[in-house]
């Protein structure tokens, strides 16, 4: 409804709501001022959105990508100082912005005239900060400023040094910062402000956890971040299930940490006590070489041989416990349709073979000291005690509880934002591209309704109280979401964990991907998905992770003519030998969509000492001749609705339906 079509009669219908609105805007002047402010915001350039996925505990690379905004900071420094600073000086300025505290220490060790350096550097930082803040309102910038320097930074940002009357004024401020000994602190504050203003919105499209050493550090960073959302991945949901007390999820989370010798998140991050597992493993597998269970590389610092052997023993112990717990869960949930994953009872322990699909497959490891062939899924008393101790440790971790609440508060199964549809892995489809129906608690769901129902169950599993039917189902379903064939977070025929550990048979290990992974290449299928989520397919994108793009084999992240963007390029070091790169990030700014391909990150230490940045290649996917404004975004549509409501309030004031309060 436009302003010109507003009538007293139409306004009367919403009088109760407008009376509530009048509490915030008690007079005509208040309402008109807000309308002017909102109209001004609508005509600013769209803020930069940043998309990352499949971080897998690689905290150093993640934090560096945030600091340099996937190379955006470096490109801005190049644009501003290409003709006035040498390449080494531009590199030093970038490193200062990324790591101000550490870089300042190095500068002090080599600079003979720090006062001169401070003055020059502060002028440079002001120019960068003016550039990155130019697309925001003064109000938004002001809210991002460190309180102790708010007034000073506002003056420096909004006063032009080109004005003769202001030149001495600005130099006076900078001189006072240096002479009062606050230069280090001020430079640090300015650098963090530049980092913050460069990224307006951060989207994490799943899989923060597992493999790498620092998932807890990533979560610490996110929980403090100014504006972000998360679309849960299967590895996130595994930890969410573990934090809710699902023992099968707990066993999987511990197993994966041991598989990659990456125990920092468990022990240092969340204080999970692994001593009972180590003691149990040494007792049961002390004379077992556990060769199959030696950890993969790519986790924490390389352990010595004695530690490797202990990790292998713990790894095998918790893996066997996992298969028992999963077997029990599958037995009590026949509706999951996962009886094909009951494999312990298919083992001929005497002959050392696995009987499946009418075949006998030799086992690579035949030592099962805790498995009773007559009742293979029964936990021994010692295993029961171990499981209870691990469960208690997960449920008692205050830091884990804090991070889970952050995951729930900022997370969801999918997100529709600015014509983009974000979800981690897939939407279950039939072979013909129609949405596959899935039964949950006796009711059938498909497409968007399925994802909405699953999102609700995920929240019930963690926040639900008591032992009601839905809560118990939801708690078990958290594990299913990790590895079930109809899970939109997994969507494969099976998770062949048992076969990968205990057999060398490639056919037995084969996991067949769901139809989505091939059909997403077809534009007609993408259009059907867009329509399901209320999007216009002509200008929309699906943004996924989950399946690493094997760049070494020539695979491209763009599917279906650019309608699908798969941006898992190997952030995790464990994937980099396959992908050949170290991940993608996607940037969506007022000029269009840009895909950034990253080379492996050396380390924060080398970045600080040598000025080494992540080497990145920029690919422009879409370029708009007319810059996108806030008006063109979802936030813009919300602001336009607020303007419409405020115009209705003005009509109510001017017609006497509501009286002004002065």
XYZ file of C-alpha atoms in Angstrom:
662
model
C 0.000 0.000 0.000
C 1.560 3.278 -1.121
C 1.473 6.458 0.895
C -1.004 8.019 -1.545
C -3.555 5.234 -1.091
C -3.606 5.394 2.711
C -7.035 6.357 4.041
C -8.484 6.924 7.474
C -10.676 3.835 6.981
C -7.718 1.571 6.162
C -5.784 2.935 9.111
C -8.684 2.331 11.520
C -8.456 -1.417 10.856
C -4.972 -1.472 12.364
C -5.612 0.973 15.171
C -4.608 -1.359 17.999
C -1.213 -2.043 16.393
C -0.677 1.664 15.633
C -1.416 2.570 19.250
C 1.415 0.239 20.278
C 3.678 1.787 17.621
C 2.880 5.276 18.953
C 4.642 4.390 22.210
C 7.939 4.373 20.317
C 7.034 7.384 18.144
C 4.776 9.545 20.339
C 4.571 12.558 17.998
C 4.423 13.422 14.308
C 7.969 14.758 14.452
C 9.265 11.427 15.818
C 7.537 9.411 13.102
C 8.659 11.697 10.260
C 12.258 11.709 11.504
C 12.291 7.905 11.525
C 10.804 7.767 8.007
C 13.553 10.086 6.755
C 16.223 7.932 8.448
C 14.827 4.704 6.987
C 14.493 6.183 3.487
C 18.138 7.247 3.664
C 19.244 3.738 4.699
C 17.327 2.215 1.773
C 19.542 4.180 -0.614
C 22.861 2.968 0.791
C 24.819 0.185 -0.976
C 24.049 -3.353 0.160
C 26.362 -4.635 2.906
C 28.877 -7.380 2.104
C 27.776 -10.937 2.870
C 30.468 -13.556 3.399
C 29.803 -17.300 2.960
C 32.035 -20.075 4.342
C 31.419 -23.776 4.785
C 33.041 -26.985 6.044
C 35.518 -25.342 8.397
C 36.145 -28.644 10.202
C 38.065 -27.229 13.120
C 40.659 -25.315 11.063
C 40.582 -22.315 13.374
C 43.766 -20.551 12.205
C 42.720 -20.490 8.553
C 39.161 -19.511 9.518
C 40.268 -16.598 11.682
C 42.677 -15.384 9.008
C 39.950 -15.460 6.348
C 37.774 -13.375 8.685
C 40.606 -10.917 9.292
C 41.373 -10.405 5.608
C 37.733 -10.875 4.474
C 38.848 -13.327 1.778
C 41.292 -10.802 0.369
C 38.897 -7.818 0.409
C 41.083 -5.876 2.862
C 44.168 -6.509 0.748
C 42.377 -5.351 -2.417
C 41.210 -2.157 -0.708
C 44.774 -1.413 0.447
C 45.994 -2.027 -3.116
C 43.368 0.354 -4.535
C 44.121 3.102 -2.012
C 47.932 2.947 -1.968
C 48.978 1.329 -5.250
C 50.856 4.478 -6.325
C 52.080 5.742 -2.966
C 53.348 2.643 -1.098
C 55.775 -0.057 -2.129
C 54.457 -3.612 -2.313
C 56.285 -4.570 0.897
C 54.786 -1.556 2.685
C 51.277 -2.471 1.536
C 51.867 -6.023 2.733
C 53.015 -4.739 6.131
C 49.930 -2.525 6.420
C 47.654 -5.504 5.681
C 49.426 -7.633 8.277
C 49.033 -4.822 10.813
C 45.278 -4.744 10.138
C 45.024 -8.549 10.514
C 47.282 -8.963 13.577
C 47.816 -5.520 15.156
C 49.105 -6.595 18.567
C 51.689 -9.031 17.212
C 52.767 -6.832 14.282
C 53.336 -3.837 16.572
C 55.858 -5.844 18.582
C 57.824 -6.638 15.417
C 57.705 -3.025 14.250
C 59.050 -1.756 17.580
C 61.987 -4.121 17.321
C 63.132 -2.664 13.988
C 61.900 0.954 13.818
C 64.206 3.702 15.041
C 61.611 6.489 14.922
C 58.343 5.115 16.273
C 56.709 8.545 16.582
C 57.091 9.133 12.845
C 55.899 5.596 12.077
C 52.830 6.054 14.286
C 51.797 9.268 12.519
C 52.183 7.818 9.020
C 50.431 4.564 9.930
C 47.500 6.276 11.635
C 46.849 8.363 8.523
C 46.887 5.158 6.426
C 44.497 3.335 8.756
C 42.121 6.302 8.713
C 41.964 6.171 4.899
C 41.235 2.419 4.923
C 38.610 2.830 7.615
C 36.931 5.689 5.722
C 36.727 3.430 2.683
C 35.195 0.383 4.406
C 32.746 2.494 6.431
C 31.476 4.546 3.499
C 28.546 2.237 2.719
C 27.075 2.415 6.222
C 25.118 5.082 8.066
C 26.975 7.088 10.681
C 24.673 5.517 13.251
C 25.687 1.982 12.271
C 29.372 2.870 12.255
C 29.010 4.579 15.625
C 27.527 1.412 17.146
C 30.550 -0.563 15.949
C 33.091 1.824 17.472
C 35.025 1.006 20.647
C 33.371 3.243 23.295
C 36.581 4.826 24.597
C 37.543 6.083 21.126
C 34.110 6.644 19.657
C 34.238 10.448 19.479
C 37.831 10.558 18.223
C 37.259 7.983 15.465
C 34.061 9.736 14.342
C 35.972 12.984 13.976
C 38.792 11.318 12.046
C 36.415 9.459 9.718
C 34.095 12.309 8.875
C 36.458 15.272 8.615
C 38.325 15.735 5.346
C 42.081 16.309 5.458
C 41.761 18.109 2.118
C 40.052 20.998 3.905
C 42.769 23.493 4.935
C 40.848 24.403 8.086
C 40.668 20.749 9.149
C 44.205 19.627 8.313
C 45.753 20.959 11.515
C 42.734 19.726 13.515
C 43.206 16.096 12.362
C 46.981 16.242 12.786
C 46.408 17.591 16.279
C 44.241 14.587 17.164
C 46.815 12.148 15.777
C 49.643 13.969 17.570
C 47.760 13.759 20.873
C 47.146 10.021 20.398
C 50.894 9.497 19.959
C 52.077 11.881 22.680
C 49.748 10.394 25.318
C 51.100 6.876 24.708
C 47.810 5.535 23.328
C 49.001 4.869 19.769
C 49.340 1.077 20.162
C 45.914 0.727 21.708
C 44.332 3.065 19.139
C 45.942 1.257 16.181
C 44.646 -2.046 17.525
C 41.138 -0.612 17.909
C 41.209 0.806 14.363
C 42.431 -2.492 12.898
C 39.654 -4.476 14.582
C 37.127 -1.876 13.399
C 38.302 -2.277 9.786
C 37.933 -6.055 10.096
C 34.433 -5.670 11.490
C 33.190 -3.158 8.905
C 34.532 -5.134 5.939
C 32.050 -7.990 6.547
C 28.457 -6.972 7.226
C 27.013 -10.506 7.508
C 28.736 -13.869 7.906
C 27.034 -17.100 6.807
C 28.504 -20.441 7.933
C 26.944 -23.123 5.715
C 27.649 -26.027 8.064
C 30.320 -28.316 9.489
C 32.257 -26.351 12.064
C 33.210 -29.522 13.954
C 35.522 -32.562 13.575
C 38.876 -33.350 11.964
C 40.766 -30.118 12.756
C 42.013 -29.133 16.218
C 40.099 -25.921 16.926
C 36.315 -26.231 16.532
C 35.922 -24.768 20.033
C 38.055 -21.777 19.016
C 35.906 -21.228 15.924
C 32.807 -21.323 18.135
C 34.395 -18.846 20.565
C 35.069 -16.520 17.623
C 31.546 -16.878 16.238
C 29.812 -16.384 19.580
C 31.555 -12.978 19.830
C 30.986 -12.043 16.190
C 28.808 -9.056 15.374
C 26.437 -10.587 12.792
C 26.292 -14.213 11.664
C 24.110 -17.251 11.067
C 24.785 -20.982 10.765
C 23.132 -23.635 8.642
C 23.789 -26.869 10.521
C 25.920 -29.525 8.869
C 25.981 -33.230 9.670
C 29.114 -32.825 11.815
C 27.475 -30.003 13.750
C 24.343 -32.075 14.310
C 26.531 -34.919 15.567
C 27.918 -32.673 18.301
C 24.493 -31.212 19.014
C 23.207 -34.757 19.526
C 26.169 -35.563 21.767
C 25.542 -32.427 23.830
C 21.907 -33.515 24.216
C 23.067 -36.864 25.644
C 22.687 -39.213 22.654
C 25.295 -41.880 23.428
C 25.686 -43.054 19.800
C 26.473 -39.454 18.811
C 28.935 -39.150 21.717
C 30.786 -42.297 20.598
C 30.979 -41.012 17.011
C 32.298 -37.606 18.092
C 35.016 -39.198 20.245
C 35.884 -41.719 17.513
C 36.398 -39.024 14.868
C 38.610 -36.984 17.197
C 40.783 -40.057 17.778
C 40.764 -40.966 14.082
C 42.476 -37.648 13.301
C 44.491 -37.462 16.555
C 42.684 -34.178 17.086
C 41.810 -34.118 20.775
C 42.135 -30.407 21.549
C 38.443 -29.637 21.086
C 37.420 -32.531 23.340
C 39.975 -32.090 26.106
C 41.139 -28.461 26.043
C 37.985 -26.936 24.636
C 35.260 -28.797 26.498
C 37.071 -30.602 29.286
C 35.853 -34.048 28.191
C 37.587 -36.583 30.410
C 39.177 -39.263 28.192
C 41.107 -40.940 31.016
C 38.414 -43.612 31.603
C 38.561 -44.468 27.877
C 42.369 -44.643 27.928
C 42.325 -46.918 30.986
C 39.669 -49.175 29.460
C 41.505 -49.334 26.120
C 44.824 -50.324 27.711
C 43.086 -53.054 29.701
C 41.181 -54.536 26.760
C 43.572 -53.845 23.852
C 46.963 -53.653 25.581
C 48.444 -56.461 23.460
C 46.593 -55.448 20.296
C 48.632 -53.434 17.728
C 45.345 -51.851 16.518
C 47.041 -51.212 13.174
C 43.801 -50.337 11.389
C 43.054 -47.690 14.006
C 46.270 -45.697 13.848
C 45.262 -42.026 13.507
C 45.283 -40.147 10.229
C 47.449 -37.068 9.774
C 46.031 -33.570 9.763
C 45.063 -33.226 13.410
C 47.028 -31.851 16.360
C 50.837 -31.717 16.418
C 52.291 -35.076 15.410
C 52.322 -37.346 18.492
C 55.154 -39.742 19.346
C 54.871 -43.475 18.722
C 53.813 -44.315 22.272
C 50.990 -41.777 22.083
C 49.989 -43.004 18.623
C 49.632 -46.541 19.962
C 47.484 -45.389 22.893
C 45.321 -43.310 20.571
C 44.896 -46.341 18.291
C 43.803 -48.481 21.243
C 41.338 -45.826 22.423
C 40.156 -45.417 18.848
C 39.367 -49.110 18.486
C 37.739 -49.324 21.918
C 35.295 -46.472 21.280
C 34.608 -47.675 17.722
C 33.433 -51.069 18.949
C 31.325 -49.344 21.609
C 29.866 -47.116 18.884
C 28.754 -50.095 16.776
C 27.075 -51.633 19.812
C 25.244 -48.422 20.714
C 24.161 -47.898 17.123
C 22.917 -51.469 16.938
C 20.794 -50.940 20.037
C 19.376 -47.695 18.627
C 18.561 -49.290 15.248
C 16.802 -52.169 17.018
C 14.542 -49.854 19.009
C 13.852 -47.632 15.973
C 12.782 -49.977 13.145
C 11.117 -46.940 11.519
C 14.609 -45.671 10.673
C 14.959 -48.547 8.182
C 18.612 -49.106 8.990
C 18.708 -52.835 9.676
C 21.349 -53.147 6.923
C 23.707 -51.306 9.291
C 23.547 -54.155 11.826
C 26.856 -55.795 10.958
C 28.330 -57.160 14.188
C 25.882 -60.058 14.041
C 27.032 -60.724 10.427
C 30.615 -61.413 11.554
C 31.900 -64.981 11.705
C 34.351 -64.402 14.541
C 35.899 -67.875 14.223
C 36.733 -67.511 10.524
C 37.280 -63.748 10.544
C 34.833 -62.891 7.744
C 31.872 -60.543 7.264
C 28.812 -62.091 5.587
C 26.819 -59.493 3.628
C 25.025 -59.396 0.282
C 25.573 -63.121 -0.179
C 29.334 -62.696 0.060
C 32.020 -63.447 2.602
C 34.483 -60.590 2.991
C 37.735 -61.089 4.949
C 38.209 -58.833 7.972
C 41.346 -56.718 8.348
C 41.099 -56.950 12.140
C 39.675 -59.997 13.917
C 40.248 -59.114 17.571
C 36.967 -58.394 19.368
C 37.645 -59.109 23.062
C 34.508 -57.289 24.284
C 32.025 -58.716 21.749
C 29.874 -61.718 22.684
C 29.061 -63.536 19.395
C 25.792 -64.741 20.935
C 24.741 -61.159 21.804
C 27.102 -58.860 19.884
C 25.323 -55.551 20.653
C 25.345 -55.967 24.415
C 27.759 -53.665 26.245
C 29.994 -55.256 28.839
C 29.644 -53.843 32.374
C 32.940 -51.983 31.856
C 31.678 -50.508 28.568
C 28.418 -49.422 30.208
C 30.377 -47.635 32.897
C 32.614 -45.995 30.279
C 29.615 -44.787 28.238
C 27.973 -43.299 31.312
C 31.176 -41.449 32.251
C 31.520 -40.017 28.745
C 27.852 -38.990 28.702
C 28.229 -37.287 32.073
C 31.312 -35.455 30.825
C 29.487 -34.140 27.739
C 26.400 -33.091 29.703
C 28.492 -31.396 32.405
C 30.638 -29.248 30.096
C 29.709 -25.604 30.640
C 31.655 -24.436 27.570
C 29.943 -27.045 25.378
C 26.561 -25.938 26.705
C 27.414 -22.319 25.889
C 28.468 -23.177 22.349
C 25.403 -25.341 21.737
C 23.094 -22.529 22.771
C 24.938 -20.285 20.317
C 24.508 -22.918 17.583
C 20.787 -23.095 18.271
C 20.265 -19.350 18.656
C 22.025 -18.479 15.391
C 21.443 -21.719 13.526
C 18.833 -23.479 11.453
C 18.547 -26.272 8.925
C 18.263 -23.813 6.042
C 18.054 -20.082 5.386
C 16.469 -17.952 2.674
C 18.278 -14.624 2.450
C 18.484 -12.063 -0.363
C 17.333 -14.506 -3.079
C 19.793 -17.174 -1.911
C 18.816 -20.543 -0.426
C 21.435 -21.838 2.009
C 21.571 -25.412 3.287
C 24.507 -27.654 4.016
C 23.989 -30.814 2.005
C 20.774 -31.701 0.196
C 17.010 -31.831 -0.058
C 15.804 -35.451 -0.385
C 14.559 -36.021 -3.939
C 13.116 -38.878 -5.938
C 14.736 -40.001 -9.172
C 12.342 -37.834 -11.212
C 13.294 -34.715 -9.226
C 10.147 -34.606 -7.100
C 10.494 -34.150 -3.354
C 10.862 -37.441 -1.496
C 8.343 -38.033 1.268
C 9.749 -39.000 4.665
C 7.689 -40.326 7.574
C 8.312 -38.784 10.980
C 6.224 -39.868 13.960
C 3.513 -41.232 11.683
C 3.196 -38.176 9.419
C 4.671 -37.672 5.962
C 6.716 -34.627 5.010
C 8.592 -33.485 1.904
C 10.475 -30.447 0.639
C 10.342 -27.352 2.798
C 7.845 -28.909 5.243
C 10.316 -31.750 5.862
C 13.133 -29.351 6.682
C 10.874 -27.297 8.946
C 9.748 -30.409 10.828
C 13.330 -31.634 11.234
C 14.395 -28.207 12.514
C 11.655 -28.472 15.141
C 12.776 -31.975 16.189
C 16.397 -30.827 16.520
C 15.292 -28.158 18.987
C 13.045 -30.604 20.856
C 15.993 -32.984 21.317
C 18.035 -30.350 23.140
C 15.479 -28.100 24.806
C 12.620 -30.553 25.344
C 11.947 -31.702 28.883
C 10.866 -35.053 30.256
C 10.814 -38.410 28.499
C 7.800 -37.976 26.244
C 7.434 -39.845 22.967
C 8.464 -36.906 20.783
C 11.484 -35.992 22.931
C 12.804 -39.569 22.906
C 12.250 -39.854 19.172
C 13.953 -36.492 18.597
C 16.963 -37.546 20.672
C 17.394 -40.753 18.635
C 16.721 -38.863 15.418
C 19.717 -36.606 16.056
C 21.918 -39.629 15.379
C 19.867 -40.560 12.301
C 20.447 -37.072 10.886
C 24.189 -37.770 11.081
C 24.103 -40.922 8.971
C 20.572 -41.782 7.779
C 19.686 -42.222 4.101
C 16.727 -39.805 4.252
C 18.614 -37.167 6.238
C 18.999 -33.880 4.314
C 22.333 -33.490 6.125
C 23.679 -36.790 4.755
C 21.524 -38.267 1.949
C 23.569 -41.319 1.022
C 22.622 -44.992 0.922
C 24.688 -45.699 4.044
C 27.606 -44.534 6.126
C 30.028 -47.398 5.607
C 32.067 -46.843 8.769
C 32.270 -50.535 9.703
C 33.279 -51.576 6.187
C 36.008 -48.909 5.957
C 37.590 -49.973 9.221
C 37.311 -53.725 9.004
C 37.411 -54.595 5.287
C 39.429 -53.642 2.237
C 36.483 -54.345 -0.062
C 35.768 -51.218 -2.160
C 32.310 -52.403 -3.192
C 31.278 -52.930 0.440
C 32.607 -49.465 1.285
C 30.704 -47.746 -1.522
C 28.230 -45.081 -0.406
C 25.678 -44.157 -3.081
C 24.750 -40.490 -3.028
C 21.117 -39.407 -3.050
C 19.471 -38.089 -6.214
C 19.930 -34.452 -5.195
C 23.673 -34.594 -5.785
C 23.219 -35.357 -9.499
C 19.881 -33.627 -10.142
C 21.151 -30.289 -8.803
C 22.962 -29.969 -12.149
C 19.568 -29.616 -13.862
C 18.052 -26.144 -14.017
C 14.468 -27.492 -13.991
C 15.095 -29.244 -10.673
C 16.641 -26.083 -9.242
C 13.577 -24.108 -10.355
C 11.345 -26.587 -8.515
C 13.405 -26.156 -5.350
C 13.349 -22.360 -5.666
C 9.570 -22.390 -6.053
C 9.229 -24.611 -2.975
C 11.047 -21.987 -0.912
C 9.260 -18.998 -2.440
C 12.160 -17.767 -4.573
C 12.332 -16.406 -8.093
C 14.524 -18.893 -9.935
C 15.757 -16.367 -12.492
C 17.954 -14.561 -9.955
C 18.338 -17.050 -7.111
C 21.129 -19.369 -6.014
C 21.422 -22.508 -3.935
C 24.541 -22.400 -1.759
C 25.825 -25.761 -0.446
C 28.857 -27.348 1.161
C 29.247 -30.950 2.389
C 30.790 -32.537 -0.720
C 34.328 -31.300 -1.434
C 34.822 -29.962 -4.949
C 37.725 -31.941 -6.417
C 39.448 -29.117 -8.255
C 42.393 -31.365 -9.121
C 40.047 -33.434 -11.308
C 38.681 -30.368 -13.039
C 35.445 -30.201 -11.033
C 33.830 -26.772 -10.791
C 31.911 -25.297 -7.846
C 29.196 -23.898 -10.160
C 26.352 -26.236 -11.104
C 23.216 -25.839 -13.232
C 24.528 -22.838 -15.102
C 25.570 -21.058 -11.924
C 22.315 -21.577 -10.024
C 24.002 -23.915 -7.515
C 27.261 -22.948 -5.816
C 29.088 -25.697 -3.911
C 31.700 -23.889 -1.846
C 33.337 -26.793 0.012
C 36.769 -26.696 -1.532
C 38.837 -28.267 1.223
C 39.105 -25.930 4.205
C 39.951 -29.075 6.165
C 43.577 -30.134 5.720
C 42.395 -33.747 5.551
C 40.620 -32.975 2.244
C 43.300 -30.850 0.585
C 45.149 -33.738 -1.108
C 41.853 -34.505 -2.908
C 40.734 -30.969 -3.684
C 44.110 -29.409 -4.455
C 43.065 -26.135 -2.798
C 42.178 -24.924 0.704
C 38.575 -23.969 0.270
C 36.269 -21.450 -1.304
C 34.545 -18.458 0.138
C 31.710 -16.596 -1.512
C 31.318 -12.816 -1.355
C 28.026 -11.109 -2.166
C 28.369 -7.335 -2.199
C 26.614 -4.437 -3.903
C 28.428 -5.194 -7.175
C 27.453 -8.884 -7.375
C 28.716 -12.372 -6.533
C 32.390 -13.247 -6.296
C 33.922 -16.657 -5.608
C 37.331 -16.717 -3.922
C 39.533 -19.804 -4.243
C 42.159 -20.125 -1.507
C 45.557 -21.773 -1.412
C 46.572 -23.575 1.826
C 47.274 -21.265 4.771
C 50.770 -21.636 6.213
C 50.230 -20.303 9.743
C 49.377 -17.152 11.656
C 53.015 -16.980 12.824
C 54.362 -16.802 9.249
C 51.631 -14.336 8.295
C 52.795 -12.035 11.089
C 56.544 -12.460 10.691
C 56.796 -12.564 6.894
C 53.587 -10.825 5.818
C 52.376 -14.001 4.117
C 48.697 -13.767 3.277
C 46.487 -16.568 1.977
C 46.976 -16.621 -1.776
C 43.523 -16.337 -3.304
C 42.090 -16.253 -6.805
C 38.983 -14.126 -7.392
C 36.315 -15.212 -9.857
C 33.443 -12.829 -10.614
C 30.291 -14.942 -10.970
C 27.779 -12.156 -11.465
C 28.279 -8.423 -11.911
C 25.450 -5.905 -11.684
C 25.714 -2.673 -13.661
C 23.475 -0.972 -11.105
C 24.801 -1.367 -7.579
C 22.487 -3.257 -5.271
C 21.117 -1.032 -2.558
C 19.679 -1.879 0.841
C 16.289 -1.341 -0.837
C 16.952 -4.475 -2.948
C 17.537 -6.756 0.052
C 15.371 -8.606 2.555
C 16.270 -6.016 5.186
C 15.207 -3.330 2.724
C 11.788 -4.920 2.371
C 11.456 -4.981 6.150
C 12.394 -1.293 6.300
C 9.840 -0.461 3.599
C 7.181 -2.212 5.691
C 8.247 -0.124 8.695
C 7.963 3.039 6.585
C 4.472 1.990 5.495
C 3.449 1.454 9.137
C 4.898 4.825 10.131
C 2.953 6.530 7.335
C -0.197 4.904 8.698
C 0.691 6.279 12.108
C 1.011 9.762 10.591
C -2.486 9.437 9.118
C -3.788 8.348 12.526
C -2.177 11.382 14.190
C -3.362 13.855 11.567
C -6.914 12.502 11.513
C -7.198 12.529 15.304
C -7.551 8.732 15.643
C -4.491 8.766 17.918
C -3.403 11.783 19.933
C 0.206 12.921 19.997
C 2.086 12.802 23.296
C 4.643 15.539 23.875
